[in-house]
Short mmCIF file of C-alpha atoms and ligand atoms in Angstrom, two decimals:
data_model
loop_
_atom_site.label_atom_id
_atom_site.label_comp_id
_atom_site.label_asym_id
_atom_site.label_seq_id
_atom_site.Cartn_x
_atom_site.Cartn_y
_atom_site.Cartn_z
CA UNK N 24 28.35 224.42 -55.41
CA UNK N 25 30.24 224.03 -52.16
CA UNK N 26 33.51 225.95 -52.06
CA UNK N 27 35.77 225.56 -49.02
CA UNK N 28 39.31 226.58 -48.32
CA UNK N 29 42.29 225.84 -46.16
CA UNK N 30 44.22 228.95 -45.22
CA UNK N 31 47.62 228.15 -43.72
CA UNK N 32 50.12 230.79 -42.65
CA UNK N 33 53.58 229.74 -43.81
CA UNK N 34 55.21 230.81 -40.57
CA UNK N 35 55.86 227.31 -39.28
CA UNK N 36 55.43 223.61 -39.90
CA UNK N 37 52.05 221.96 -40.51
CA UNK N 38 50.58 221.24 -37.08
CA UNK N 39 48.43 218.10 -36.86
CA UNK N 40 45.54 220.28 -35.66
CA UNK N 41 45.77 222.30 -38.89
CA UNK N 42 46.18 219.12 -40.89
CA UNK N 43 42.88 217.97 -39.42
CA UNK N 44 41.23 221.25 -40.46
CA UNK N 45 42.60 220.78 -43.98
CA UNK N 46 41.43 217.17 -44.06
CA UNK N 47 37.86 217.98 -43.01
CA UNK N 48 37.59 220.82 -45.52
CA UNK N 49 38.88 218.54 -48.23
CA UNK N 50 36.46 215.76 -47.26
CA UNK N 51 33.54 218.12 -47.25
CA UNK N 52 34.46 219.38 -50.70
CA UNK N 53 34.87 215.86 -52.07
CA UNK N 54 31.70 214.61 -50.39
CA UNK N 55 29.63 217.42 -51.89
CA UNK N 56 31.39 217.45 -55.25
CA UNK N 57 32.55 220.98 -54.51
CA UNK N 58 35.89 222.72 -54.57
CA UNK N 59 38.75 222.74 -52.10
CA UNK N 60 40.90 225.87 -52.39
CA UNK N 61 44.15 226.91 -50.82
CA UNK N 62 44.87 230.39 -49.61
CA UNK N 63 48.29 231.23 -48.33
CA UNK N 64 48.08 233.76 -45.51
CA UNK N 65 51.52 235.26 -45.92
CA UNK N 66 50.81 238.87 -44.99
CA UNK N 67 53.46 238.80 -42.30
CA UNK N 68 56.35 238.86 -44.68
CA UNK N 69 59.02 238.89 -42.01
CA UNK N 70 57.77 235.64 -40.47
CA UNK N 71 56.63 233.90 -43.64
CA UNK N 72 59.14 231.57 -45.21
CA UNK N 73 59.08 229.73 -48.51
CA UNK N 74 60.64 226.73 -46.79
CA UNK N 75 57.59 226.41 -44.48
CA UNK N 76 55.20 226.79 -47.39
CA UNK N 77 56.93 224.06 -49.36
CA UNK N 78 56.78 221.77 -46.36
CA UNK N 79 53.08 222.45 -45.77
CA UNK N 80 52.23 221.73 -49.41
CA UNK N 81 54.41 218.61 -49.40
CA UNK N 82 52.69 217.33 -46.26
CA UNK N 83 49.26 217.98 -47.74
CA UNK N 84 50.15 216.05 -50.88
CA UNK N 85 51.51 213.25 -48.71
CA UNK N 86 48.15 213.09 -46.91
CA UNK N 87 46.34 212.93 -50.23
CA UNK N 88 44.74 216.36 -49.92
CA UNK N 89 44.75 217.78 -53.43
CA UNK N 90 43.47 221.27 -54.17
CA UNK N 91 41.43 222.46 -57.10
CA UNK N 92 43.12 225.65 -58.26
CA UNK N 93 46.41 227.48 -57.98
CA UNK N 94 46.81 228.71 -54.40
CA UNK N 95 45.98 232.36 -53.77
CA UNK N 96 48.70 234.31 -52.02
CA UNK N 97 47.64 237.17 -49.80
CA UNK N 98 51.00 238.84 -50.30
CA UNK N 99 50.04 239.42 -53.94
CA UNK N 100 46.75 241.12 -53.08
CA UNK N 101 47.81 244.12 -51.00
CA UNK N 102 46.45 246.49 -53.67
CA UNK N 103 43.02 244.90 -53.49
CA UNK N 104 42.98 245.16 -49.70
CA UNK N 105 43.97 248.82 -49.86
CA UNK N 106 41.45 249.71 -52.57
CA UNK N 107 38.64 247.89 -50.78
CA UNK N 108 39.52 249.63 -47.51
CA UNK N 109 39.51 252.99 -49.29
CA UNK N 110 36.03 252.36 -50.64
CA UNK N 111 34.78 251.64 -47.10
CA UNK N 112 36.48 254.85 -46.09
CA UNK N 113 34.60 256.75 -48.81
CA UNK N 114 31.32 255.23 -47.65
CA UNK N 115 32.00 256.47 -44.12
CA UNK N 116 32.27 252.92 -42.75
CA UNK N 117 35.89 253.38 -41.78
CA UNK N 118 38.28 256.06 -40.62
CA UNK N 119 42.01 256.65 -40.65
CA UNK N 120 44.40 256.82 -37.77
CA UNK N 121 47.76 257.91 -39.10
CA UNK N 122 48.43 255.54 -41.99
CA UNK N 123 46.11 252.87 -40.62
CA UNK N 124 42.56 252.36 -41.86
CA UNK N 125 40.07 251.32 -39.20
CA UNK N 126 36.62 249.82 -39.52
CA UNK N 127 33.90 251.37 -37.40
CA UNK N 128 31.98 248.82 -35.37
CA UNK N 129 28.36 249.73 -34.82
CA UNK N 130 27.62 249.41 -31.12
CA UNK N 131 24.58 247.95 -29.41
CA UNK N 132 23.87 245.20 -31.91
CA UNK N 133 23.45 241.51 -31.55
CA UNK N 134 25.13 239.26 -34.05
CA UNK N 135 23.83 235.76 -34.38
CA UNK N 136 25.89 232.96 -35.83
CA UNK N 137 24.20 229.69 -36.71
CA UNK N 138 27.22 227.51 -36.49
CA UNK N 139 26.83 224.12 -38.16
CA UNK N 140 28.56 222.34 -35.30
CA UNK N 141 27.76 224.51 -32.27
CA UNK N 142 24.34 225.79 -33.18
CA UNK N 143 23.32 229.34 -32.35
CA UNK N 144 25.93 231.66 -30.83
CA UNK N 145 25.07 235.27 -30.05
CA UNK N 146 27.57 238.10 -29.76
CA UNK N 147 27.05 241.70 -28.74
CA UNK N 148 28.93 244.34 -30.70
CA UNK N 149 29.46 246.36 -27.52
CA UNK N 150 32.21 243.87 -26.81
CA UNK N 151 33.88 244.35 -30.16
CA UNK N 152 36.44 247.08 -30.70
CA UNK N 153 36.78 248.99 -33.97
CA UNK N 154 38.75 246.77 -36.33
CA UNK N 155 42.03 247.62 -37.97
CA UNK N 156 41.81 246.78 -41.68
CA UNK N 157 45.07 248.20 -42.94
CA UNK N 158 47.88 248.53 -40.42
CA UNK N 159 50.10 251.60 -40.44
CA UNK N 160 52.83 249.61 -42.24
CA UNK N 161 50.42 249.02 -45.12
CA UNK N 162 49.79 245.35 -44.42
CA UNK N 163 46.24 244.06 -43.91
CA UNK N 164 44.94 242.65 -40.63
CA UNK N 165 43.82 239.00 -40.54
CA UNK N 166 40.06 239.48 -39.95
CA UNK N 167 39.83 241.97 -42.74
CA UNK N 168 41.77 240.30 -45.55
CA UNK N 169 40.27 236.96 -44.61
CA UNK N 170 36.82 238.37 -45.41
CA UNK N 171 37.94 240.14 -48.59
CA UNK N 172 39.44 236.88 -49.85
CA UNK N 173 36.68 234.55 -48.72
CA UNK N 174 34.25 236.80 -50.59
CA UNK N 175 36.52 236.95 -53.64
CA UNK N 176 36.89 233.14 -53.68
CA UNK N 177 33.13 232.75 -53.16
CA UNK N 178 33.67 230.47 -50.18
CA UNK N 179 30.38 228.89 -49.13
CA UNK N 180 31.47 227.14 -45.92
CA UNK N 181 34.15 228.22 -43.50
CA UNK N 182 35.32 225.19 -41.61
CA UNK N 183 37.99 225.99 -39.04
CA UNK N 184 39.00 225.53 -35.43
CA UNK N 185 37.12 226.84 -32.42
CA UNK N 186 39.96 229.25 -31.76
CA UNK N 187 38.43 231.43 -34.49
CA UNK N 188 34.93 231.69 -33.01
CA UNK N 189 35.62 235.09 -31.49
CA UNK N 190 36.73 236.37 -34.91
CA UNK N 191 33.47 235.37 -36.54
CA UNK N 192 31.26 238.31 -35.42
CA UNK N 193 34.01 240.73 -36.49
CA UNK N 194 34.14 239.07 -39.87
CA UNK N 195 30.36 239.08 -40.20
CA UNK N 196 30.33 242.86 -39.69
CA UNK N 197 32.86 243.19 -42.48
CA UNK N 198 30.82 240.98 -44.83
CA UNK N 199 27.85 243.25 -44.19
CA UNK N 200 29.87 246.38 -44.80
CA UNK N 201 31.18 244.97 -48.08
CA UNK N 202 27.68 243.96 -49.07
CA UNK N 203 28.53 240.35 -49.79
CA UNK N 204 26.65 237.21 -48.92
CA UNK N 205 27.61 235.46 -45.69
CA UNK N 206 29.15 231.99 -45.87
CA UNK N 207 28.11 229.27 -43.44
CA UNK N 208 30.37 228.69 -40.46
CA UNK N 209 31.43 225.42 -38.88
CA UNK N 210 33.85 225.71 -35.97
CA UNK N 211 35.42 222.46 -34.94
CA UNK N 212 36.15 221.77 -31.30
CA UNK N 213 39.91 221.73 -30.90
CA UNK N 214 42.04 218.68 -30.53
CA UNK N 215 43.60 218.67 -27.06
CA UNK N 216 46.54 216.88 -25.51
CA UNK N 217 46.09 213.71 -23.47
CA UNK N 218 45.74 215.79 -20.28
CA UNK N 219 43.07 218.05 -21.72
CA UNK N 220 45.40 221.02 -22.18
CA UNK N 221 46.06 222.64 -25.55
CA UNK N 222 47.96 220.20 -27.75
CA UNK N 223 51.58 221.26 -27.81
CA UNK N 224 55.12 219.93 -28.10
CA UNK N 225 54.91 219.00 -24.45
CA UNK N 226 52.57 216.15 -25.45
CA UNK N 227 54.93 214.79 -28.09
CA UNK N 228 55.15 215.29 -31.83
CA UNK N 229 52.76 217.90 -33.23
CA UNK N 230 54.19 218.44 -36.72
CA UNK N 231 52.96 216.27 -39.57
CA UNK N 232 56.58 216.16 -40.69
CA UNK N 233 57.57 214.38 -37.48
CA UNK N 234 54.97 211.69 -38.01
CA UNK N 235 56.20 211.25 -41.54
CA UNK N 236 59.78 210.82 -40.30
CA UNK N 237 58.73 208.30 -37.65
CA UNK N 238 57.24 206.15 -40.37
CA UNK N 239 53.54 206.74 -39.95
CA UNK N 240 51.51 205.99 -43.05
CA UNK N 241 49.39 208.87 -44.37
CA UNK N 242 46.36 206.57 -44.49
CA UNK N 243 46.69 205.91 -40.77
CA UNK N 244 47.19 209.56 -39.85
CA UNK N 245 44.20 210.74 -41.89
CA UNK N 246 42.05 207.89 -40.58
CA UNK N 247 42.98 208.82 -37.03
CA UNK N 248 42.41 212.57 -37.44
CA UNK N 249 39.13 211.95 -39.19
CA UNK N 250 37.71 210.03 -36.29
CA UNK N 251 38.31 212.85 -33.81
CA UNK N 252 34.89 214.41 -33.60
CA UNK N 253 33.28 212.36 -36.37
CA UNK N 254 32.36 208.73 -36.72
CA UNK N 255 30.99 206.60 -39.55
CA UNK N 256 28.87 204.78 -36.97
CA UNK N 257 28.77 201.18 -35.75
CA UNK N 258 31.94 201.75 -33.73
CA UNK N 259 33.96 201.47 -36.89
CA UNK N 260 37.51 202.70 -36.56
CA UNK N 261 39.27 201.72 -39.74
CA UNK N 262 37.90 203.67 -42.64
CA UNK N 263 39.50 204.48 -45.96
CA UNK N 264 39.48 207.96 -47.46
CA UNK N 265 37.23 206.78 -50.31
CA UNK N 266 34.66 205.57 -47.85
CA UNK N 267 35.00 208.66 -45.70
CA UNK N 268 34.37 210.80 -48.79
CA UNK N 269 31.09 208.94 -49.25
CA UNK N 270 30.00 209.05 -45.64
CA UNK N 271 31.34 212.32 -44.23
CA UNK N 272 28.81 214.83 -43.00
CA UNK N 273 29.78 218.09 -41.40
CA UNK N 274 26.47 218.22 -39.56
CA UNK N 275 27.37 215.00 -37.78
CA UNK N 276 30.49 216.39 -36.17
CA UNK N 277 30.30 216.27 -32.42
CA UNK N 278 30.39 219.40 -30.35
CA UNK N 279 33.00 218.01 -27.98
CA UNK N 280 36.71 218.47 -27.65
CA UNK N 281 38.69 215.39 -28.47
CA UNK N 282 41.98 214.29 -27.01
CA UNK N 283 44.89 213.29 -29.12
CA UNK N 284 45.81 209.74 -28.22
CA UNK N 285 49.26 208.88 -29.55
CA UNK N 286 48.91 205.22 -28.53
CA UNK N 287 45.76 204.83 -30.55
CA UNK N 288 47.39 206.41 -33.57
CA UNK N 289 50.27 203.95 -33.22
CA UNK N 290 47.84 201.06 -33.02
CA UNK N 291 46.06 202.29 -36.13
CA UNK N 292 49.35 202.69 -37.97
CA UNK N 293 50.25 199.10 -37.10
CA UNK N 294 46.92 197.96 -38.56
CA UNK N 295 47.63 199.79 -41.81
CA UNK N 296 51.15 198.41 -42.02
CA UNK N 297 49.84 194.87 -41.51
CA UNK N 298 47.24 195.30 -44.21
CA UNK N 299 49.75 196.40 -46.82
CA UNK N 300 51.35 193.73 -48.90
CA UNK N 301 55.09 193.29 -49.01
CA UNK N 302 55.55 194.82 -52.45
CA UNK N 303 53.74 197.97 -51.33
CA UNK N 304 55.82 198.22 -48.19
CA UNK N 305 59.17 197.70 -49.93
CA UNK N 306 59.66 201.27 -51.24
CA UNK N 307 58.42 202.74 -47.96
CA UNK N 308 60.81 200.59 -45.96
CA UNK N 309 63.70 201.49 -48.24
CA UNK N 310 62.96 205.16 -47.75
CA UNK N 311 62.88 204.69 -43.99
CA UNK N 312 66.20 202.82 -44.08
CA UNK N 313 67.71 205.75 -45.96
CA UNK N 314 66.27 208.22 -43.45
CA UNK N 315 67.91 206.27 -40.64
CA UNK N 316 71.20 206.13 -42.50
CA UNK N 317 71.22 202.36 -43.10
CA UNK N 318 73.05 201.28 -46.22
CA UNK N 319 71.12 198.55 -48.01
CA UNK N 320 72.78 198.87 -51.41
CA UNK N 321 74.32 195.38 -51.13
CA UNK N 322 70.99 193.74 -50.36
CA UNK N 323 68.62 192.34 -52.94
CA UNK N 324 64.94 193.32 -52.85
CA UNK N 325 64.14 189.71 -52.11
CA UNK N 326 66.15 189.88 -48.87
CA UNK N 327 64.37 193.04 -47.70
CA UNK N 328 61.02 191.55 -48.68
CA UNK N 329 61.68 188.48 -46.54
CA UNK N 330 62.49 190.78 -43.65
CA UNK N 331 59.28 192.71 -44.21
CA UNK N 332 57.31 189.46 -44.11
CA UNK N 333 58.96 188.54 -40.85
CA UNK N 334 58.56 191.90 -39.16
CA UNK N 335 55.49 193.67 -40.47
CA UNK N 336 53.21 192.18 -37.83
CA UNK N 337 55.61 193.29 -35.11
CA UNK N 338 55.90 197.00 -35.81
CA UNK N 339 53.73 200.03 -35.23
CA UNK N 340 55.83 202.43 -37.31
CA UNK N 341 58.26 202.04 -40.19
CA UNK N 342 60.98 203.43 -37.96
CA UNK N 343 60.46 200.51 -35.61
CA UNK N 344 61.22 198.21 -38.51
CA UNK N 345 64.65 199.79 -38.83
CA UNK N 346 65.19 199.68 -35.07
CA UNK N 347 64.41 195.98 -35.00
CA UNK N 348 66.28 194.93 -38.12
CA UNK N 349 69.51 196.93 -38.27
CA UNK N 350 71.49 193.74 -37.56
CA UNK N 351 70.41 192.41 -40.95
CA UNK N 352 72.20 195.29 -42.64
CA UNK N 353 75.18 196.14 -40.47
CA UNK N 354 77.58 194.32 -38.19
CA UNK N 355 77.89 197.16 -35.73
CA UNK N 356 74.50 196.84 -34.09
CA UNK N 357 73.95 197.93 -30.52
CA UNK N 358 73.79 195.27 -27.81
CA UNK N 359 70.86 195.70 -25.49
CA UNK N 360 72.58 196.01 -22.10
CA UNK N 361 69.89 194.38 -20.01
CA UNK N 362 69.52 191.49 -22.41
CA UNK N 363 73.26 191.03 -22.53
CA UNK N 364 73.48 190.81 -18.76
CA UNK N 365 70.57 188.45 -18.57
CA UNK N 366 71.51 186.06 -21.37
CA UNK N 367 75.15 186.41 -22.24
CA UNK N 368 77.18 187.44 -19.23
CA UNK N 369 76.83 184.09 -17.56
CA UNK N 370 77.70 180.48 -18.04
CA UNK N 371 76.72 178.01 -19.31
CA UNK N 372 75.10 180.21 -21.95
CA UNK N 373 78.37 181.09 -23.61
CA UNK N 374 79.31 177.46 -23.73
CA UNK N 375 75.94 176.59 -25.20
CA UNK N 376 76.45 179.17 -27.92
CA UNK N 377 79.85 177.77 -28.70
CA UNK N 378 78.42 174.26 -28.87
CA UNK N 379 75.64 175.45 -31.10
CA UNK N 380 78.13 177.13 -33.43
CA UNK N 381 80.15 173.89 -33.71
CA UNK N 382 77.08 171.92 -34.71
CA UNK N 383 75.77 174.57 -37.09
CA UNK N 384 79.13 174.46 -38.81
CA UNK N 385 78.34 170.90 -39.90
CA UNK N 386 74.86 171.70 -41.13
CA UNK N 387 74.66 171.46 -44.91
CA UNK N 388 71.33 173.01 -45.63
CA UNK N 389 71.00 176.12 -43.47
CA UNK N 390 67.20 176.16 -43.38
CA UNK N 391 65.13 177.28 -40.42
CA UNK N 392 63.67 173.76 -40.08
CA UNK N 393 67.11 172.19 -39.89
CA UNK N 394 68.42 174.82 -37.50
CA UNK N 395 65.44 174.32 -35.23
CA UNK N 396 65.73 170.54 -35.07
CA UNK N 397 69.45 170.85 -34.42
CA UNK N 398 68.75 173.24 -31.56
CA UNK N 399 66.25 170.84 -30.02
CA UNK N 400 68.53 167.82 -30.37
CA UNK N 401 71.39 169.71 -28.83
CA UNK N 402 69.27 170.71 -25.85
CA UNK N 403 68.10 167.17 -25.32
CA UNK N 404 71.57 165.68 -25.56
CA UNK N 405 72.97 168.12 -23.08
CA UNK N 406 70.05 168.24 -20.75
CA UNK N 407 69.12 171.87 -21.06
CA UNK N 408 66.04 173.65 -22.31
CA UNK N 409 65.92 174.93 -25.91
CA UNK N 410 65.34 178.38 -24.39
CA UNK N 411 68.86 178.19 -22.93
CA UNK N 412 70.20 178.31 -26.46
CA UNK N 413 67.47 180.37 -28.08
CA UNK N 414 67.71 183.48 -25.89
CA UNK N 415 71.50 183.78 -25.84
CA UNK N 416 71.64 183.08 -29.57
CA UNK N 417 69.09 185.75 -30.31
CA UNK N 418 71.08 188.24 -28.25
CA UNK N 419 74.32 187.24 -29.95
CA UNK N 420 73.11 187.50 -33.53
CA UNK N 421 70.88 190.54 -33.16
CA UNK N 422 71.77 192.40 -29.96
CA UNK N 423 68.07 192.37 -29.09
CA UNK N 424 65.73 190.47 -26.85
CA UNK N 425 62.84 190.65 -29.25
CA UNK N 426 62.37 190.11 -32.94
CA UNK N 427 61.01 187.64 -35.44
CA UNK N 428 61.24 183.87 -35.02
CA UNK N 429 64.89 183.06 -34.22
CA UNK N 430 65.33 180.27 -36.74
CA UNK N 431 63.96 182.35 -39.61
CA UNK N 432 66.26 185.15 -38.55
CA UNK N 433 69.22 182.78 -38.64
CA UNK N 434 68.32 181.41 -42.04
CA UNK N 435 68.07 184.87 -43.54
CA UNK N 436 71.31 186.09 -41.96
CA UNK N 437 73.07 183.07 -43.40
CA UNK N 438 75.39 180.45 -42.01
CA UNK N 439 78.60 182.38 -42.19
CA UNK N 440 77.31 185.51 -40.44
CA UNK N 441 75.51 183.53 -37.74
CA UNK N 442 78.55 181.43 -36.87
CA UNK N 443 80.82 184.44 -36.90
CA UNK N 444 78.55 186.31 -34.49
CA UNK N 445 78.10 183.31 -32.21
CA UNK N 446 81.83 182.71 -31.99
CA UNK N 447 82.57 186.33 -31.34
CA UNK N 448 80.06 186.39 -28.49
CA UNK N 449 81.25 183.07 -27.04
CA UNK N 450 84.80 184.25 -26.79
CA UNK N 451 84.05 187.93 -26.04
N1 LIG Q 10 45.58 231.45 -41.20
C1 LIG Q 10 44.51 231.21 -40.27
C2 LIG Q 10 44.94 230.09 -39.36
O1 LIG Q 10 45.85 229.40 -39.66
C3 LIG Q 10 43.25 230.86 -41.03
C4 LIG Q 10 42.03 231.02 -40.23
C5 LIG Q 10 40.77 230.79 -41.03
O2 LIG Q 10 40.55 229.66 -41.46
O3 LIG Q 10 40.02 231.76 -41.21
O4 LIG Q 10 44.43 229.88 -38.29
#
C-alpha cells in the first residue's frame, strides 16, 4: 500500500508552495487508495509555535486535504532519535563530538537516485560531509530524524520539492545504515514567481491564509496548484478534486519549473464563483462581509441573494463582491474620485439627477422596468442621451463607475434610498 506524508514545520504560515506539496501527496494517496500521513517537524522548539500549527492544519482542512491518522510530532520522539543514534554509535557507524553524535559518511561512493520525476541522478559521497544526527543541545538534525520517522511510518513514496534533492543522498546513506528499505523519491520542480525567481512575498501573496482572506475558493486554489506541472490532458483547465483523484499520476508530472500566475488563479476563481449557485455562495459571502467589517444584520437573506445574482458574474474574488456592493449595506460608501469628477462635478448632470429624482418620486411601482422606461422618456423629453442620466445616477447611488445593471441596482436599493442619495448629490 502507498503511504505518503506531508511534513510541515510549524515555524510559519502555510506557503502555497508547501500547500501544493501537500495537495500532490494527498492526491497520490487517494489515487492509489493509500494513506496520507502528517508529520509535524517541530524539533526547533524555539521557533515552532502552536499558533502556526493550528493555522496550517486549518488551511489544509479548508483545502479538503484530510489525513489518515493522528499527526506524529517530532518533538515527542527525541528519545527514539537518541536511542537510534546510540545504536549507530555502537555499530561504529557514528562518532561523538562533544555532546553531538555524528554519522560517518563513507567516501568514494556513488549514490544513484531514480527519481520518479527527474529520472536518474547520481551523487558522489566525496561531496558529502559527515552528518550531524544529534546536535550538542540534544535535538536531532533534519536529515536524520526525517529518515528515522519515514522508516517508522513506513513511507513508500517521498514527494517533496526540488529544494530537497541535495538532502536525498544523505538520507539514503542513513537508510542504509539503519538497514531499512528505501522509499521511492519524487522531487517536484519548484513553483517560481512570475519573473522566474524564487516565489516570495515580493511577487504578492504567498500564504494560503492570504488567499483565504481575499475570498479565493479552495476548489479554485487546489485546481490551480494541481495544474502546475501536471495536466489531465486535452488542454483541460477546470478539474474537480474527485476527477483529479481518478486521473492523477505522479509519473506524468513534468520535469519543468512552473511560474505562479496570479492572474490565471483569479480567472479560475471567477469561474468557480460563477459555477456556484446562489444558495451555496450565501454563507461564503456573509463570511466575507464579516471579514471586511460590513454589518448585514438588518438585511434579509433574500436581499443578499439578489445581490449575489447580480454580482457573481462580475467578481473574481469574494472580497471584490464586498468592494463592489458596500453601498447596499452602508450609507457611508467611498466616492470614486475620478468618476465623481467625470460624471458629477459638472452640469447639466446634477440637474438631470434632480429631474430624475422628481420623476422617480411619482413612480408607484419601483421596478427596474418602470425605472428604465422613465429614464428613457426623460432623456427623450429633454433631448439628452440616457447615458447622461445613467452614469451620474450610478455614481450618486453607489460611488462607483462600475457595477451591476443600474436599474436593478436601483430597484434593490429601494425608492427612498435612491431618491435620498440622488437629492444629496444634486445639492452637494
Ligand atoms: N519540513 C520539511 C520541509 O518543510 C520537510 C521536508 C521533507 O518532506 O522531507 O521542507
